[in-house]
């Protein structure tokens, strides 16, 4: 997330670093100090100071001198509202996914690709029940997550190979593809799961607004969402919910069978 340089001459490193500052914020933040922004972005403090000043001047950040904290500014909020309005399937999905969260007692999330990680773009918490702490803006790895496995399995070969995947990632993708064919959902193997405190099951959805798949996932603590429950109850329920969403927005399934 540090806005690392890219050798492609078309890539503007300064812009990438500026965007990394905006991406550092999370929904639960009550502003971020200069030190916290530096820690989250990995940028040198001098570089961060210049970027933060520019972003404040253009309205993408605001800065309170009273407590010396930065917050997303009105330009960023307006851009976020425009982006949300342009993604039509999210509004349609909300009722379906909230019902699923309440029915299964799990946190339902929408994960999208964000550089080399996944970002949680939307969450639905079960009403009246405790759920895991993940929130919009949180980033998780592709490898070792069921969301990453669902997306990797569904990406076309060209997009997948563009990331120069390792042999482990290729095997991870193939395992996800086999699971989607057999079950209609993915569950990352316990031995490579990125977090031992979270169990999750995922189903891909083709988001034509992005031109690529995203993933809907149900997650909870392992004692709430056991391996058996993922396989027999929550996975099939999530798959059915995504199929219903596809029907409502007239989309075909995200997975294209490979030869």
Short mmCIF file of C-alpha atoms in Angstrom, two decimals:
data_model
loop_
_atom_site.label_atom_id
_atom_site.label_comp_id
_atom_site.label_asym_id
_atom_site.label_seq_id
_atom_site.Cartn_x
_atom_site.Cartn_y
_atom_site.Cartn_z
CA UNK A 1 0.00 0.00 0.00
CA UNK A 2 3.02 2.26 -0.10
CA UNK A 3 2.62 3.45 -3.67
CA UNK A 4 5.73 1.61 -4.84
CA UNK A 5 7.29 2.64 -8.12
CA UNK A 6 6.28 0.95 -11.35
CA UNK A 7 8.72 0.70 -14.28
CA UNK A 8 5.96 1.24 -16.85
CA UNK A 9 6.42 4.76 -18.28
CA UNK A 10 2.65 5.28 -18.24
CA UNK A 11 2.55 4.86 -14.45
CA UNK A 12 2.55 8.09 -12.40
CA UNK A 13 4.25 7.24 -9.12
CA UNK A 14 3.31 10.52 -7.44
CA UNK A 15 -0.37 9.94 -8.18
CA UNK A 16 -0.11 6.37 -6.86
CA UNK A 17 1.42 7.65 -3.61
CA UNK A 18 -1.30 10.26 -3.24
CA UNK A 19 -3.99 7.66 -3.73
CA UNK A 20 -2.31 5.42 -1.16
CA UNK A 21 -2.89 8.19 1.40
CA UNK A 22 -6.62 8.24 0.64
CA UNK A 23 -6.77 4.45 0.79
CA UNK A 24 -5.24 4.44 4.27
CA UNK A 25 -8.50 5.54 5.92
CA UNK A 26 -10.98 3.06 7.39
CA UNK A 27 -14.60 3.48 8.33
CA UNK A 28 -13.90 3.26 12.06
CA UNK A 29 -11.14 5.90 12.08
CA UNK A 30 -11.70 9.11 14.01
CA UNK A 31 -9.14 10.86 11.86
CA UNK A 32 -5.49 9.86 11.45
CA UNK A 33 -2.39 11.63 12.69
CA UNK A 34 0.62 12.30 10.47
CA UNK A 35 2.45 9.44 12.20
CA UNK A 36 -0.46 7.01 11.68
CA UNK A 37 -0.69 7.91 7.99
CA UNK A 38 3.05 7.36 7.60
CA UNK A 39 2.78 3.95 9.27
CA UNK A 40 -0.16 2.83 7.14
CA UNK A 41 1.24 4.04 3.81
CA UNK A 42 4.92 3.32 4.35
CA UNK A 43 5.75 6.74 2.87
CA UNK A 44 8.60 8.94 4.14
CA UNK A 45 7.31 11.68 6.42
CA UNK A 46 8.56 14.45 4.14
CA UNK A 47 6.80 12.93 1.12
CA UNK A 48 3.65 12.39 3.14
CA UNK A 49 3.65 16.02 4.29
CA UNK A 50 3.70 17.30 0.70
CA UNK A 51 1.02 14.87 -0.42
CA UNK A 52 -1.22 15.65 2.57
CA UNK A 53 -0.89 19.40 1.93
CA UNK A 54 -1.86 18.94 -1.74
CA UNK A 55 -4.80 16.69 -0.87
CA UNK A 56 -6.03 19.21 1.68
CA UNK A 57 -5.73 22.05 -0.83
CA UNK A 58 -7.80 20.09 -3.37
CA UNK A 59 -10.46 19.03 -0.85
CA UNK A 60 -9.64 15.33 -0.69
CA UNK A 61 -8.42 15.64 2.90
CA UNK A 62 -9.31 17.97 5.74
CA UNK A 63 -6.99 18.78 8.63
CA UNK A 64 -7.90 19.81 12.14
CA UNK A 65 -5.13 21.84 13.73
CA UNK A 66 -6.80 21.47 17.12
CA UNK A 67 -6.03 17.75 17.39
CA UNK A 68 -3.66 17.51 14.39
CA UNK A 69 -5.65 14.80 12.63
CA UNK A 70 -6.54 14.27 8.99
CA UNK A 71 -9.91 13.12 7.69
CA UNK A 72 -11.30 12.47 4.24
CA UNK A 73 -12.50 15.74 2.80
CA UNK A 74 -15.63 16.75 0.87
CA UNK A 75 -14.11 15.97 -2.55
CA UNK A 76 -13.35 12.39 -1.45
CA UNK A 77 -16.85 11.99 -0.01
CA UNK A 78 -18.45 13.26 -3.21
CA UNK A 79 -16.32 10.92 -5.29
CA UNK A 80 -17.30 8.01 -3.06
CA UNK A 81 -20.99 8.82 -3.43
CA UNK A 82 -20.65 9.00 -7.22
CA UNK A 83 -18.82 5.67 -7.30
CA UNK A 84 -21.44 4.02 -5.09
CA UNK A 85 -24.28 5.31 -7.24
CA UNK A 86 -22.62 3.97 -10.38
CA UNK A 87 -22.42 0.41 -9.02
CA UNK A 88 -26.01 -0.66 -9.43
CA UNK A 89 -25.74 -4.20 -8.13
CA UNK A 90 -24.79 -3.15 -4.58
CA UNK A 91 -28.19 -1.60 -3.83
CA UNK A 92 -29.94 -4.68 -5.22
CA UNK A 93 -27.65 -6.96 -3.22
CA UNK A 94 -28.22 -5.21 0.11
CA UNK A 95 -31.61 -6.74 0.92
CA UNK A 96 -30.48 -10.21 -0.13
CA UNK A 97 -27.23 -10.08 1.79
CA UNK A 98 -28.74 -8.57 4.94
CA UNK A 99 -31.28 -11.38 5.01
CA UNK A 100 -28.46 -13.88 4.57
CA UNK A 101 -26.45 -12.30 7.41
CA UNK A 102 -29.46 -12.46 9.74
CA UNK A 103 -30.30 -16.04 8.72
CA UNK A 104 -26.76 -17.42 9.13
CA UNK A 105 -25.52 -15.20 11.96
CA UNK A 106 -22.42 -14.34 9.94
CA UNK A 107 -20.81 -11.16 8.64
CA UNK A 108 -21.47 -10.93 4.90
CA UNK A 109 -18.91 -8.94 2.93
CA UNK A 110 -18.31 -7.78 -0.62
CA UNK A 111 -14.61 -8.00 -1.55
CA UNK A 112 -13.03 -6.37 -4.61
CA UNK A 113 -9.50 -6.45 -6.00
CA UNK A 114 -7.36 -3.55 -4.83
CA UNK A 115 -3.81 -3.64 -6.16
CA UNK A 116 -2.33 -6.92 -4.85
CA UNK A 117 -4.88 -7.31 -2.05
CA UNK A 118 -8.63 -7.39 -1.63
CA UNK A 119 -10.61 -4.56 -0.10
CA UNK A 120 -13.90 -4.99 1.71
CA UNK A 121 -16.21 -2.59 -0.10
CA UNK A 122 -19.42 -3.36 1.83
CA UNK A 123 -20.43 -5.34 4.90
CA UNK A 124 -23.76 -6.60 6.25
CA UNK A 125 -23.89 -7.48 9.96
CA UNK A 126 -26.48 -9.83 11.48
CA UNK A 127 -29.08 -7.92 13.48
CA UNK A 128 -28.98 -8.63 17.19
CA UNK A 129 -25.90 -10.86 17.04
CA UNK A 130 -22.21 -10.28 17.60
CA UNK A 131 -20.04 -10.60 14.51
CA UNK A 132 -16.39 -10.38 13.56
CA UNK A 133 -14.84 -6.91 13.44
CA UNK A 134 -13.99 -6.59 9.71
CA UNK A 135 -15.31 -3.35 8.18
CA UNK A 136 -15.42 -1.51 4.84
CA UNK A 137 -11.97 -0.38 3.78
CA UNK A 138 -10.21 -3.29 5.49
CA UNK A 139 -7.79 -5.16 3.24
CA UNK A 140 -7.12 -8.88 3.23
CA UNK A 141 -4.67 -11.00 1.22
CA UNK A 142 -5.70 -12.81 -1.93
CA UNK A 143 -3.74 -15.94 -1.09
CA UNK A 144 -5.21 -17.76 1.89
CA UNK A 145 -8.65 -16.11 1.79
CA UNK A 146 -11.79 -17.70 0.41
CA UNK A 147 -12.65 -14.37 -1.25
CA UNK A 148 -9.29 -14.34 -3.01
CA UNK A 149 -9.73 -17.93 -4.07
CA UNK A 150 -13.17 -17.24 -5.56
CA UNK A 151 -11.90 -14.22 -7.51
CA UNK A 152 -8.66 -15.87 -8.66
CA UNK A 153 -10.57 -18.94 -9.84
CA UNK A 154 -12.88 -16.75 -11.90
CA UNK A 155 -10.37 -14.33 -13.44
CA UNK A 156 -9.55 -15.02 -17.07
CA UNK A 157 -6.08 -16.38 -17.76
CA UNK A 158 -4.69 -13.09 -19.10
CA UNK A 159 -5.65 -11.08 -16.01
CA UNK A 160 -4.49 -13.78 -13.66
CA UNK A 161 -1.11 -14.19 -15.34
CA UNK A 162 -0.59 -10.41 -15.49
CA UNK A 163 0.07 -10.53 -11.77
CA UNK A 164 3.00 -12.93 -12.30
CA UNK A 165 1.57 -15.51 -9.90
CA UNK A 166 3.69 -18.01 -7.99
CA UNK A 167 3.25 -21.76 -8.32
CA UNK A 168 1.45 -21.68 -4.96
CA UNK A 169 -0.99 -19.07 -6.27
CA UNK A 170 -1.62 -21.12 -9.41
CA UNK A 171 -2.43 -24.18 -7.26
CA UNK A 172 -4.63 -22.02 -5.03
CA UNK A 173 -6.54 -20.79 -8.08
CA UNK A 174 -6.99 -24.31 -9.44
CA UNK A 175 -8.29 -25.56 -6.09
CA UNK A 176 -10.82 -22.73 -6.09
CA UNK A 177 -11.92 -23.55 -9.63
CA UNK A 178 -12.47 -27.20 -8.67
CA UNK A 179 -14.49 -26.16 -5.61
CA UNK A 180 -16.71 -23.82 -7.64
CA UNK A 181 -17.40 -26.59 -10.14
CA UNK A 182 -18.14 -29.15 -7.42
CA UNK A 183 -19.82 -27.02 -4.73
CA UNK A 184 -20.59 -23.56 -6.12
CA UNK A 185 -18.48 -21.86 -3.42
CA UNK A 186 -14.89 -21.73 -2.15
CA UNK A 187 -13.32 -22.42 1.25
CA UNK A 188 -9.59 -21.79 1.64
CA UNK A 189 -7.78 -24.83 3.04
CA UNK A 190 -7.23 -24.60 6.79
CA UNK A 191 -3.45 -24.98 6.48
CA UNK A 192 -3.10 -21.85 4.31
CA UNK A 193 -5.96 -19.77 5.72
CA UNK A 194 -4.69 -16.23 6.29
CA UNK A 195 -6.38 -15.89 9.70
CA UNK A 196 -6.89 -18.81 12.06
CA UNK A 197 -9.55 -16.82 13.95
CA UNK A 198 -11.86 -16.43 10.93
CA UNK A 199 -13.64 -19.05 8.86
CA UNK A 200 -15.20 -17.89 5.61
CA UNK A 201 -16.93 -19.18 2.52
CA UNK A 202 -17.15 -17.22 -0.75
CA UNK A 203 -18.97 -17.07 -4.08
CA UNK A 204 -17.86 -14.94 -7.08
CA UNK A 205 -20.08 -12.46 -8.86
CA UNK A 206 -19.30 -10.83 -12.19
CA UNK A 207 -19.38 -7.06 -11.71
CA UNK A 208 -19.63 -5.62 -15.20
CA UNK A 209 -19.03 -2.15 -13.73
CA UNK A 210 -15.48 -3.32 -12.90
CA UNK A 211 -15.16 -5.67 -15.86
CA UNK A 212 -14.11 -8.50 -13.55
CA UNK A 213 -15.36 -10.70 -10.71
CA UNK A 214 -15.86 -9.67 -7.10
CA UNK A 215 -16.65 -11.98 -4.19
CA UNK A 216 -19.46 -12.21 -1.67
CA UNK A 217 -18.39 -13.98 1.52
CA UNK A 218 -19.83 -15.12 4.84
CA UNK A 219 -17.40 -15.08 7.76
CA UNK A 220 -17.45 -15.75 11.49
CA UNK A 221 -15.38 -17.16 14.32
CA UNK A 222 -14.57 -20.87 13.84
CA UNK A 223 -16.83 -21.97 16.70
CA UNK A 224 -19.76 -20.17 15.04
CA UNK A 225 -18.93 -21.09 11.45
CA UNK A 226 -17.55 -24.60 11.59
CA UNK A 227 -16.18 -26.50 8.60
CA UNK A 228 -19.34 -28.63 8.54
CA UNK A 229 -21.59 -25.60 8.67
CA UNK A 230 -19.67 -23.91 5.84
CA UNK A 231 -20.04 -26.98 3.67
CA UNK A 232 -23.61 -27.99 4.45
CA UNK A 233 -25.47 -24.79 5.34
CA UNK A 234 -23.79 -21.43 4.80
CA UNK A 235 -21.98 -22.19 1.54
CA UNK A 236 -25.15 -23.40 -0.23
CA UNK A 237 -27.14 -20.47 1.23
CA UNK A 238 -24.55 -17.95 -0.03
CA UNK A 239 -24.48 -19.59 -3.45
CA UNK A 240 -28.28 -19.38 -3.65
CA UNK A 241 -28.19 -15.70 -2.60
CA UNK A 242 -25.69 -14.82 -5.35
CA UNK A 243 -27.73 -16.77 -7.92
CA UNK A 244 -30.77 -14.73 -6.87
CA UNK A 245 -28.79 -11.51 -7.26
CA UNK A 246 -27.66 -12.59 -10.73
CA UNK A 247 -31.28 -13.25 -11.68
CA UNK A 248 -32.43 -9.87 -10.37
CA UNK A 249 -29.76 -7.87 -12.26
CA UNK A 250 -29.77 -10.12 -15.33
CA UNK A 251 -26.16 -11.28 -15.01
CA UNK A 252 -24.72 -14.63 -15.96
CA UNK A 253 -22.54 -16.63 -13.57
CA UNK A 254 -19.02 -15.32 -12.98
CA UNK A 255 -17.35 -18.68 -13.55
CA UNK A 256 -16.51 -19.67 -17.12
CA UNK A 257 -15.57 -23.31 -17.44
CA UNK A 258 -12.03 -23.83 -18.67
CA UNK A 259 -11.06 -26.72 -20.90
#
